[in-house]
Amino acid sequence: MNAIEHPSPQPGVAQIWGWLSDVPDPEIPVVSVVDLGIVRDVRWEAKEGATTELVVTITPTYSGCPATSLIALEIERAIRDHGVHRIRLKTQISPPWTTDWISEAGRQRLKGFGIAPPAKVRYLVERLSGNAAAAECPHCGSNKTVRVSEFGSTPCKALYKCSDCLEPFDLFKCL
Amino acid sequence: MSDRTDPRFEYLLRLGDNALILSHRLSEWCGHGPVLEEDLALTNVALDLIGQTQFWLGYAGELEGRGRDADALAFRRDVWDFRNVILVEQPNGDYSHTMARQLYFDAWHFHLLLALITSTDTRIAEIAAKALKEVTYHLERSTMWVVTLGDGTEESHERMQRAVDNLWSYTGELFEVDEVESSLVANGVAPDLARLVEPWRSTVGDVLRQGTLDMPEDTWMHTGGKKGIHSESLGYILADMQFLQRAYPGASW
């Protein structure tokens, strides 16, 4: 172990956030784990003696998302590749992940990839009253779209079809 | 806390086993769904439930303090140690049966989680808040199917009515309160299930009305699952689900 010891300089938190924004989501690689809001916190914490360790807090998107453990592995690898070896990953489920945490840049990249980004949530109220806005086709921008299935190729997506350009597309569901 | 008699251990097994067994039932449709989209949808619901199982059983194992994690609890207990309600172990039957079972459970699950968000046990409250988001989608989907089949063709209507009638006698157990739960109600960990009856009946009643279906008459109700007395179905489920870990203990890949 090439443990980083004091007084050797330890990378700043902002720099580490930068490394993590290069870690792609394994299922939707155009967005990073930071874009998706999976990384909740990065901080150095004091350990026994003079050493510190890097604590990265992550949150699962869907409870059963099979990518969760792979994401943790990729995050750890990215940090190790930059020479930091004292790492602890902490999983935190509260407050629960919401698609509102997906960054604006992330939303644009999803759209460019052909996945309609999620609407902002106001979650229970709108969905339960059936007033959720219509999905916008990421290909032609039309609002004349129909839902084919509530669940698509991954738990976080629903399957839609555009009535204007007739293309099928995935919608990142509000959660 | 590492007290075997902590009533929360028992309560968490009930929450976890409901999710686990229903998830296994739904996964049996994998590769057999009527259309590809349904195959994906059912397995995604199953996946959400597996994730929730890991949270509930993981916490149960920690409270028990005997070194059993979620996997040990899922794969190395026998029938009489499972605490799920009998409803979730009922066979898939035709699609209307799968959807009637799902509607009854989702509506109950939704109202239960909504109440658990304010549990005095923070960990339970946090898991409930996470799960509720997913379960809202589950309820929306089972609602859609019961309405579609109920208000569909003559045959789909007939089958949907038969399914809601056949499974009705498994719904009573959802609201039974025993000493495990009454002690947790007293200290604010769990909601009183008797108070969920009205919201549940109203949710289910609305869906059945929209689907032009009749609400079944109240009848004799099955009971026992929460105490470990199950229908014959559970043994078959476990034989399938646990085979690998029984034959090759600790196997992983």
CSV table of C-alpha atoms in Angstrom, one decimal:
chain,number,residue,atom,x,y,z
A,1,MET,CA,0.0,0.0,0.0
A,2,ASN,CA,1.3,3.4,-1.0
A,3,ALA,CA,-0.6,5.1,1.7
A,4,ILE,CA,-0.6,8.8,1.5
A,5,GLU,CA,0.9,10.0,4.8
A,6,HIS,CA,1.2,13.5,6.2
A,7,PRO,CA,2.9,15.8,5.5
A,8,SER,CA,2.8,14.7,1.8
A,9,PRO,CA,0.3,16.9,0.0
A,10,GLN,CA,-3.2,15.4,-0.2
A,11,PRO,CA,-5.4,16.2,-3.2
A,12,GLY,CA,-8.1,18.7,-2.5
A,13,VAL,CA,-11.8,17.8,-2.4
A,14,ALA,CA,-12.5,19.9,-5.5
A,15,GLN,CA,-9.9,18.0,-7.5
A,16,ILE,CA,-11.3,14.6,-6.4
A,17,TRP,CA,-14.8,15.7,-7.5
A,18,GLY,CA,-13.1,16.4,-10.9
A,19,TRP,CA,-11.8,12.9,-11.1
A,20,LEU,CA,-15.2,11.4,-10.2
A,21,SER,CA,-16.9,13.4,-12.9
A,22,ASP,CA,-14.9,11.3,-15.4
A,23,VAL,CA,-16.4,8.1,-14.0
A,24,PRO,CA,-19.2,7.0,-16.4
A,25,ASP,CA,-22.4,5.3,-15.3
A,26,PRO,CA,-22.0,1.7,-16.4
A,27,GLU,CA,-25.4,1.5,-18.0
A,28,ILE,CA,-25.7,5.0,-19.5
A,29,PRO,CA,-22.0,5.9,-20.1
A,30,VAL,CA,-22.7,9.4,-21.6
A,31,VAL,CA,-23.4,10.6,-18.0
A,32,SER,CA,-21.0,10.4,-15.1
A,33,VAL,CA,-21.8,9.2,-11.6
A,34,VAL,CA,-21.5,12.9,-10.5
A,35,ASP,CA,-24.0,14.0,-13.2
A,36,LEU,CA,-26.5,11.5,-11.9
A,37,GLY,CA,-26.1,12.7,-8.3
A,38,ILE,CA,-24.9,9.3,-7.1
A,39,VAL,CA,-21.9,10.8,-5.4
A,40,ARG,CA,-23.3,12.7,-2.4
A,41,ASP,CA,-20.2,13.8,-0.5
A,42,VAL,CA,-16.4,13.7,-0.7
A,43,ARG,CA,-14.3,14.5,2.4
A,44,TRP,CA,-11.1,13.8,4.2
A,45,GLU,CA,-11.6,12.4,7.7
A,46,ALA,CA,-9.0,12.1,10.4
A,47,LYS,CA,-8.0,8.6,11.4
A,48,GLU,CA,-6.0,7.4,14.3
A,49,GLY,CA,-2.6,9.0,14.5
A,50,ALA,CA,-1.7,11.6,11.9
A,51,THR,CA,-3.3,9.8,9.0
A,52,THR,CA,-6.5,10.8,7.1
A,53,GLU,CA,-8.7,8.8,4.9
A,54,LEU,CA,-10.9,9.8,2.0
A,55,VAL,CA,-14.6,9.1,2.6
A,56,VAL,CA,-16.8,9.1,-0.4
A,57,THR,CA,-20.6,8.9,0.2
A,58,ILE,CA,-22.7,7.4,-2.5
A,59,THR,CA,-26.4,6.7,-2.8
A,60,PRO,CA,-28.1,4.0,-4.8
A,61,THR,CA,-30.6,5.1,-7.5
A,62,TYR,CA,-33.1,2.3,-7.4
A,63,SER,CA,-32.9,-0.1,-4.4
A,64,GLY,CA,-32.2,-3.1,-6.6
A,65,CYS,CA,-30.1,-1.4,-9.3
A,66,PRO,CA,-27.6,-4.1,-10.4
A,67,ALA,CA,-25.1,-1.4,-11.3
A,68,THR,CA,-24.7,-0.1,-7.8
A,69,SER,CA,-21.8,-2.4,-6.8
A,70,LEU,CA,-20.1,-1.8,-10.1
A,71,ILE,CA,-20.4,1.9,-9.6
A,72,ALA,CA,-18.8,1.6,-6.2
A,73,LEU,CA,-15.9,-0.4,-7.8
A,74,GLU,CA,-15.4,2.1,-10.6
A,75,ILE,CA,-15.3,5.0,-8.1
A,76,GLU,CA,-12.7,3.3,-6.0
A,77,ARG,CA,-10.6,2.4,-9.0
A,78,ALA,CA,-10.7,6.0,-10.3
A,79,ILE,CA,-9.5,7.3,-7.0
A,80,ARG,CA,-6.7,4.7,-6.6
A,81,ASP,CA,-5.6,5.4,-10.2
A,82,HIS,CA,-4.8,8.9,-8.9
A,83,GLY,CA,-2.7,7.6,-6.2
A,84,VAL,CA,-5.0,7.8,-3.2
A,85,HIS,CA,-5.3,4.5,-1.4
A,86,ARG,CA,-6.9,5.3,1.9
A,87,ILE,CA,-10.5,5.3,0.8
A,88,ARG,CA,-13.7,4.4,2.5
A,89,LEU,CA,-17.0,4.2,0.5
A,90,LYS,CA,-20.1,5.0,2.5
A,91,THR,CA,-23.6,4.1,1.3
A,92,GLN,CA,-26.3,6.4,2.4
A,93,ILE,CA,-30.0,6.0,1.5
A,94,SER,CA,-31.4,9.1,3.1
A,95,PRO,CA,-32.5,11.4,1.8
A,96,PRO,CA,-33.5,9.0,-1.0
A,97,TRP,CA,-32.0,9.6,-4.4
A,98,THR,CA,-34.2,11.7,-6.7
A,99,THR,CA,-33.8,12.5,-10.4
A,100,ASP,CA,-33.9,16.1,-9.4
A,101,TRP,CA,-30.2,15.6,-8.5
A,102,ILE,CA,-29.3,15.0,-12.1
A,103,SER,CA,-27.2,18.0,-13.3
A,104,GLU,CA,-28.2,20.3,-16.1
A,105,ALA,CA,-25.2,19.1,-18.1
A,106,GLY,CA,-26.3,15.5,-17.4
A,107,ARG,CA,-29.8,16.2,-18.7
A,108,GLN,CA,-28.4,17.6,-21.9
A,109,ARG,CA,-26.1,14.6,-22.4
A,110,LEU,CA,-29.0,12.2,-21.8
A,111,LYS,CA,-31.1,14.0,-24.4
A,112,GLY,CA,-28.2,13.9,-26.9
A,113,PHE,CA,-27.9,10.2,-26.3
A,114,GLY,CA,-31.6,9.7,-27.2
A,115,ILE,CA,-33.0,9.4,-23.7
A,116,ALA,CA,-35.6,11.9,-22.6
A,117,PRO,CA,-34.4,13.4,-19.4
A,118,PRO,CA,-36.7,13.3,-16.4
A,119,ALA,CA,-39.1,16.2,-15.7
A,120,LYS,CA,-38.5,17.9,-12.4
A,121,VAL,CA,-40.4,15.9,-9.8
A,122,ARG,CA,-42.9,17.5,-7.4
A,123,TYR,CA,-43.2,13.7,-7.2
A,124,LEU,CA,-46.2,12.2,-5.4
A,125,VAL,CA,-48.6,15.0,-6.0
A,126,GLU,CA,-48.3,15.2,-9.8
A,127,ARG,CA,-48.0,11.5,-10.4
A,128,LEU,CA,-50.9,10.5,-8.2
A,129,SER,CA,-53.2,13.2,-9.6
A,130,GLY,CA,-52.3,12.1,-13.1
A,131,ASN,CA,-51.1,15.6,-14.0
A,132,ALA,CA,-47.5,14.7,-14.9
A,133,ALA,CA,-46.4,16.6,-18.0
A,134,ALA,CA,-46.2,14.7,-21.3
A,135,ALA,CA,-42.7,13.4,-22.2
A,136,GLU,CA,-40.8,15.2,-24.9
A,137,CYS,CA,-39.4,13.2,-27.8
A,138,PRO,CA,-35.6,13.5,-27.6
A,139,HIS,CA,-35.3,13.0,-31.4
A,140,CYS,CA,-37.8,15.6,-32.8
A,141,GLY,CA,-38.9,17.6,-29.7
A,142,SER,CA,-42.6,16.7,-30.1
A,143,ASN,CA,-44.9,16.4,-27.1
A,144,LYS,CA,-47.2,14.0,-28.8
A,145,THR,CA,-45.8,10.9,-27.2
A,146,VAL,CA,-47.3,7.7,-25.8
A,147,ARG,CA,-46.0,5.4,-23.0
A,148,VAL,CA,-45.4,1.9,-24.2
A,149,SER,CA,-44.3,0.5,-20.9
A,150,GLU,CA,-43.7,1.9,-17.4
A,151,PHE,CA,-40.5,-0.1,-17.2
A,152,GLY,CA,-37.9,-0.1,-19.9
A,153,SER,CA,-34.4,-1.6,-20.4
A,154,THR,CA,-33.2,-0.6,-17.0
A,155,PRO,CA,-35.2,0.1,-13.8
A,156,CYS,CA,-34.7,3.8,-14.2
A,157,LYS,CA,-36.3,4.1,-17.6
A,158,ALA,CA,-39.7,3.8,-19.2
A,159,LEU,CA,-40.4,3.0,-22.8
A,160,TYR,CA,-42.1,5.6,-25.0
A,161,LYS,CA,-43.0,6.2,-28.6
A,162,CYS,CA,-43.2,9.5,-30.5
A,163,SER,CA,-46.5,9.9,-32.5
A,164,ASP,CA,-44.9,12.4,-34.8
A,165,CYS,CA,-41.6,11.0,-35.8
A,166,LEU,CA,-42.7,7.5,-34.9
A,167,GLU,CA,-39.3,6.7,-33.2
A,168,PRO,CA,-39.3,4.7,-29.9
A,169,PHE,CA,-37.3,6.2,-27.1
A,170,ASP,CA,-36.4,5.7,-23.4
A,171,LEU,CA,-37.5,8.2,-20.8
A,172,PHE,CA,-35.5,8.6,-17.6
A,173,LYS,CA,-38.3,8.3,-15.0
A,174,CYS,CA,-38.9,10.8,-12.3
A,175,LEU,CA,-38.1,9.4,-8.9
B,1,MET,CA,-28.8,-3.8,20.1
B,2,SER,CA,-28.4,-7.5,19.6
B,3,ASP,CA,-31.3,-9.0,21.4
B,4,ARG,CA,-32.9,-12.0,19.6
B,5,THR,CA,-36.2,-11.1,21.2
B,6,ASP,CA,-36.2,-7.5,19.8
B,7,PRO,CA,-39.6,-7.5,18.2
B,8,ARG,CA,-38.1,-5.4,15.4
B,9,PHE,CA,-36.2,-8.5,14.2
B,10,GLU,CA,-39.5,-10.4,13.6
B,11,TYR,CA,-41.1,-7.3,12.1
B,12,LEU,CA,-38.2,-6.8,9.6
B,13,LEU,CA,-38.4,-10.4,8.6
B,14,ARG,CA,-42.1,-9.9,7.7
B,15,LEU,CA,-41.2,-6.8,5.6
B,16,GLY,CA,-38.2,-8.5,4.0
B,17,ASP,CA,-39.9,-11.8,3.3
B,18,ASN,CA,-42.9,-10.2,1.7
B,19,ALA,CA,-40.7,-8.4,-0.8
B,20,LEU,CA,-38.4,-11.5,-1.3
B,21,ILE,CA,-41.1,-14.0,-2.0
B,22,LEU,CA,-43.2,-11.8,-4.2
B,23,SER,CA,-40.0,-10.9,-6.1
B,24,HIS,CA,-39.3,-14.5,-6.7
B,25,ARG,CA,-42.8,-15.2,-7.9
B,26,LEU,CA,-42.6,-12.3,-10.4
B,27,SER,CA,-39.2,-13.5,-11.6
B,28,GLU,CA,-40.8,-16.7,-12.7
B,29,TRP,CA,-42.4,-14.7,-15.5
B,30,CYS,CA,-39.0,-13.9,-16.9
B,31,GLY,CA,-38.9,-15.3,-20.4
B,32,HIS,CA,-42.6,-16.1,-20.3
B,33,GLY,CA,-44.2,-12.7,-20.3
B,34,PRO,CA,-47.0,-12.2,-22.8
B,35,VAL,CA,-45.0,-9.5,-24.6
B,36,LEU,CA,-41.4,-8.3,-24.3
B,37,GLU,CA,-42.3,-5.1,-22.5
B,38,GLU,CA,-44.2,-7.1,-19.8
B,39,ASP,CA,-41.3,-9.4,-19.3
B,40,LEU,CA,-39.1,-6.4,-18.7
B,41,ALA,CA,-41.6,-4.6,-16.5
B,42,LEU,CA,-42.2,-7.6,-14.2
B,43,THR,CA,-38.6,-8.3,-13.8
B,44,ASN,CA,-37.9,-4.7,-13.0
B,45,VAL,CA,-40.6,-4.7,-10.3
B,46,ALA,CA,-39.0,-8.0,-9.0
B,47,LEU,CA,-35.6,-6.2,-9.0
B,48,ASP,CA,-36.9,-3.3,-6.9
B,49,LEU,CA,-38.3,-5.7,-4.4
B,50,ILE,CA,-35.0,-7.6,-4.2
B,51,GLY,CA,-33.3,-4.3,-3.4
B,52,GLN,CA,-35.8,-3.6,-0.7
B,53,THR,CA,-35.3,-7.1,0.7
B,54,GLN,CA,-31.6,-6.4,1.0
B,55,PHE,CA,-32.3,-3.3,3.1
B,56,TRP,CA,-34.9,-5.0,5.4
B,57,LEU,CA,-33.2,-8.3,5.9
B,58,GLY,CA,-29.8,-6.6,6.2
B,59,TYR,CA,-31.1,-4.6,9.1
B,60,ALA,CA,-32.8,-7.6,10.6
B,61,GLY,CA,-29.5,-9.5,10.6
B,62,GLU,CA,-27.8,-6.6,12.3
B,63,LEU,CA,-30.4,-6.4,15.1
B,64,GLU,CA,-30.2,-10.1,15.6
B,65,GLY,CA,-26.4,-9.8,16.1
B,66,ARG,CA,-25.6,-13.4,15.2
B,67,GLY,CA,-23.6,-12.6,12.1
B,68,ARG,CA,-26.4,-13.5,9.6
B,69,ASP,CA,-26.6,-11.1,6.6
B,70,ALA,CA,-29.4,-10.6,4.2
B,71,ASP,CA,-28.2,-13.6,2.0
B,72,ALA,CA,-28.0,-15.9,5.0
B,73,LEU,CA,-31.5,-15.0,6.0
B,74,ALA,CA,-32.8,-15.4,2.5
B,75,PHE,CA,-31.1,-18.6,1.6
B,76,ARG,CA,-30.6,-20.5,4.8
B,77,ARG,CA,-34.0,-20.5,6.6
B,78,ASP,CA,-36.6,-23.1,6.1
B,79,VAL,CA,-40.4,-22.6,5.5
B,80,TRP,CA,-41.4,-22.2,9.1
B,81,ASP,CA,-38.9,-19.4,9.6
B,82,PHE,CA,-40.4,-17.3,6.8
B,83,ARG,CA,-42.7,-14.6,7.9
B,84,ASN,CA,-44.3,-13.4,4.6
B,85,VAL,CA,-48.1,-13.2,4.2
B,86,ILE,CA,-49.6,-16.1,2.3
B,87,LEU,CA,-50.9,-13.8,-0.5
B,88,VAL,CA,-47.4,-13.3,-2.0
B,89,GLU,CA,-46.6,-16.9,-2.2
B,90,GLN,CA,-49.7,-17.7,-4.3
B,91,PRO,CA,-48.9,-19.1,-7.8
B,92,ASN,CA,-48.8,-16.7,-10.7
B,93,GLY,CA,-51.8,-18.3,-12.5
B,94,ASP,CA,-52.8,-16.4,-15.6
B,95,TYR,CA,-52.0,-12.7,-16.0
B,96,SER,CA,-55.1,-11.6,-14.3
B,97,HIS,CA,-54.1,-13.6,-11.2
B,98,THR,CA,-50.6,-12.1,-11.2
B,99,MET,CA,-52.0,-8.6,-11.5
B,100,ALA,CA,-54.8,-9.1,-8.8
B,101,ARG,CA,-52.2,-10.4,-6.4
B,102,GLN,CA,-50.0,-7.4,-7.3
B,103,LEU,CA,-52.7,-4.8,-6.9
B,104,TYR,CA,-53.7,-6.2,-3.4
B,105,PHE,CA,-50.1,-6.2,-2.3
B,106,ASP,CA,-49.0,-2.9,-3.9
B,107,ALA,CA,-52.0,-1.0,-2.4
B,108,TRP,CA,-51.2,-2.4,1.0
B,109,HIS,CA,-47.4,-1.9,0.6
B,110,PHE,CA,-48.0,1.7,-0.5
B,111,HIS,CA,-50.1,2.7,2.5
B,112,LEU,CA,-47.8,0.8,4.9
B,113,LEU,CA,-44.6,2.5,3.6
B,114,LEU,CA,-46.4,5.9,3.7
B,115,ALA,CA,-47.0,5.3,7.4
B,116,LEU,CA,-43.5,3.8,8.1
B,117,ILE,CA,-41.9,7.1,6.9
B,118,THR,CA,-42.6,8.5,10.3
B,119,SER,CA,-41.4,5.5,12.2
B,120,THR,CA,-39.5,6.3,15.4
B,121,ASP,CA,-36.8,3.9,14.2
B,122,THR,CA,-34.8,6.1,11.8
B,123,ARG,CA,-33.4,3.3,9.8
B,124,ILE,CA,-36.9,1.9,9.1
B,125,ALA,CA,-38.1,5.4,8.2
B,126,GLU,CA,-35.2,5.8,5.7
B,127,ILE,CA,-35.8,2.5,4.0
B,128,ALA,CA,-39.5,3.1,3.8
B,129,ALA,CA,-38.9,6.5,2.1
B,130,LYS,CA,-36.6,4.9,-0.4
B,131,ALA,CA,-39.0,2.0,-1.1
B,132,LEU,CA,-42.1,4.2,-1.3
B,133,LYS,CA,-40.9,5.9,-4.5
B,134,GLU,CA,-40.5,2.6,-6.3
B,135,VAL,CA,-43.8,1.1,-4.9
B,136,THR,CA,-45.7,4.1,-6.2
B,137,TYR,CA,-44.7,3.0,-9.7
B,138,HIS,CA,-45.7,-0.6,-8.9
B,139,LEU,CA,-49.1,0.5,-7.8
B,140,GLU,CA,-49.6,2.6,-10.8
B,141,ARG,CA,-48.8,-0.3,-13.0
B,142,SER,CA,-50.9,-2.9,-11.3
B,143,THR,CA,-53.8,-0.4,-11.3
B,144,MET,CA,-53.4,0.1,-15.1
B,145,TRP,CA,-53.5,-3.7,-15.7
B,146,VAL,CA,-56.5,-4.4,-13.5
B,147,VAL,CA,-58.4,-1.6,-15.2
B,148,THR,CA,-57.3,-2.6,-18.7
B,149,LEU,CA,-58.2,-6.3,-18.2
B,150,GLY,CA,-61.4,-5.6,-16.2
B,151,ASP,CA,-62.7,-3.0,-18.7
B,152,GLY,CA,-61.5,-5.0,-21.7
B,153,THR,CA,-63.1,-7.8,-23.6
B,154,GLU,CA,-65.7,-10.1,-22.2
B,155,GLU,CA,-63.1,-12.8,-21.6
B,156,SER,CA,-60.6,-10.5,-20.0
B,157,HIS,CA,-63.3,-9.1,-17.7
B,158,GLU,CA,-64.4,-12.5,-16.7
B,159,ARG,CA,-60.9,-13.6,-15.9
B,160,MET,CA,-60.0,-10.5,-14.0
B,161,GLN,CA,-63.2,-10.8,-11.9
B,162,ARG,CA,-62.4,-14.4,-11.1
B,163,ALA,CA,-58.8,-13.5,-10.1
B,164,VAL,CA,-59.9,-10.7,-7.7
B,165,ASP,CA,-62.5,-13.1,-6.2
B,166,ASN,CA,-60.1,-16.0,-5.9
B,167,LEU,CA,-57.4,-14.0,-4.1
B,168,TRP,CA,-59.7,-12.0,-1.8
B,169,SER,CA,-59.5,-14.5,1.0
B,170,TYR,CA,-55.7,-13.8,1.3
B,171,THR,CA,-56.1,-10.1,2.0
B,172,GLY,CA,-57.3,-10.5,5.6
B,173,GLU,CA,-53.9,-11.4,6.8
B,174,LEU,CA,-52.5,-8.1,5.6
B,175,PHE,CA,-54.2,-6.3,8.5
B,176,GLU,CA,-53.8,-8.8,11.3
B,177,VAL,CA,-52.1,-7.3,14.4
B,178,ASP,CA,-50.4,-9.6,16.8
B,179,GLU,CA,-48.2,-9.1,19.9
B,180,VAL,CA,-45.1,-8.4,17.8
B,181,GLU,CA,-46.8,-5.6,16.1
B,182,SER,CA,-48.8,-4.2,19.0
B,183,SER,CA,-45.6,-3.7,21.0
B,184,LEU,CA,-44.0,-1.8,18.0
B,185,VAL,CA,-47.2,0.3,17.5
B,186,ALA,CA,-46.9,1.3,21.2
B,187,ASN,CA,-43.5,2.8,20.7
B,188,GLY,CA,-44.1,4.3,17.3
B,189,VAL,CA,-41.9,2.0,15.3
B,190,ALA,CA,-44.8,0.5,13.3
B,191,PRO,CA,-48.3,1.8,12.3
B,192,ASP,CA,-51.4,0.1,13.5
B,193,LEU,CA,-52.4,-2.1,10.6
B,194,ALA,CA,-56.1,-1.8,11.5
B,195,ARG,CA,-55.8,1.8,10.5
B,196,LEU,CA,-54.7,0.9,7.0
B,197,VAL,CA,-57.9,-1.1,6.2
B,198,GLU,CA,-59.9,1.9,5.1
B,199,PRO,CA,-57.2,3.6,2.9
B,200,TRP,CA,-56.5,0.2,1.3
B,201,ARG,CA,-60.2,-0.6,0.7
B,202,SER,CA,-60.6,2.8,-0.8
B,203,THR,CA,-57.6,2.5,-3.2
B,204,VAL,CA,-58.5,-1.0,-4.2
B,205,GLY,CA,-62.2,-0.1,-4.5
B,206,ASP,CA,-61.5,2.8,-6.8
B,207,VAL,CA,-59.4,0.6,-9.1
B,208,LEU,CA,-62.0,-2.2,-9.3
B,209,ARG,CA,-64.7,0.4,-10.0
B,210,GLN,CA,-62.7,1.9,-12.9
B,211,GLY,CA,-62.2,-1.6,-14.2
B,212,THR,CA,-66.0,-2.3,-14.0
B,213,LEU,CA,-65.3,-5.1,-11.5
B,214,ASP,CA,-67.2,-6.0,-8.4
B,215,MET,CA,-65.6,-5.7,-5.0
B,216,PRO,CA,-65.6,-9.3,-3.6
B,217,GLU,CA,-67.8,-10.1,-0.6
B,218,ASP,CA,-66.0,-10.5,2.7
B,219,THR,CA,-65.5,-14.1,3.5
B,220,TRP,CA,-63.4,-16.5,5.6
B,221,MET,CA,-59.8,-15.3,5.5
B,222,HIS,CA,-56.6,-17.4,5.3
B,223,THR,CA,-54.0,-16.7,8.1
B,224,GLY,CA,-50.7,-18.0,9.4
B,225,GLY,CA,-47.9,-16.7,7.1
B,226,LYS,CA,-46.8,-14.1,9.5
B,227,LYS,CA,-46.3,-16.8,12.1
B,228,GLY,CA,-44.6,-19.2,9.8
B,229,ILE,CA,-47.5,-21.4,8.9
B,230,HIS,CA,-47.6,-21.3,5.1
B,231,SER,CA,-49.5,-22.8,2.1
B,232,GLU,CA,-47.8,-25.6,0.3
B,233,SER,CA,-46.5,-23.2,-2.3
B,234,LEU,CA,-43.7,-21.8,-0.2
B,235,GLY,CA,-41.8,-25.0,0.0
B,236,TYR,CA,-41.6,-25.3,-3.7
B,237,ILE,CA,-40.5,-21.7,-4.0
B,238,LEU,CA,-37.7,-22.2,-1.5
B,239,ALA,CA,-36.6,-25.5,-3.2
B,240,ASP,CA,-36.1,-23.5,-6.4
B,241,MET,CA,-34.7,-20.3,-4.8
B,242,GLN,CA,-32.4,-21.9,-2.3
B,243,PHE,CA,-31.1,-24.8,-4.3
B,244,LEU,CA,-27.7,-23.4,-5.2
B,245,GLN,CA,-26.8,-22.2,-1.7
B,246,ARG,CA,-28.0,-25.5,-0.2
B,247,ALA,CA,-26.1,-27.7,-2.6
B,248,TYR,CA,-23.0,-25.5,-2.8
B,249,PRO,CA,-23.0,-23.5,0.5
B,250,GLY,CA,-21.3,-20.1,0.1
B,251,ALA,CA,-21.0,-20.3,-3.7
B,252,SER,CA,-20.5,-16.9,-5.3
B,253,TRP,CA,-19.7,-15.6,-8.8
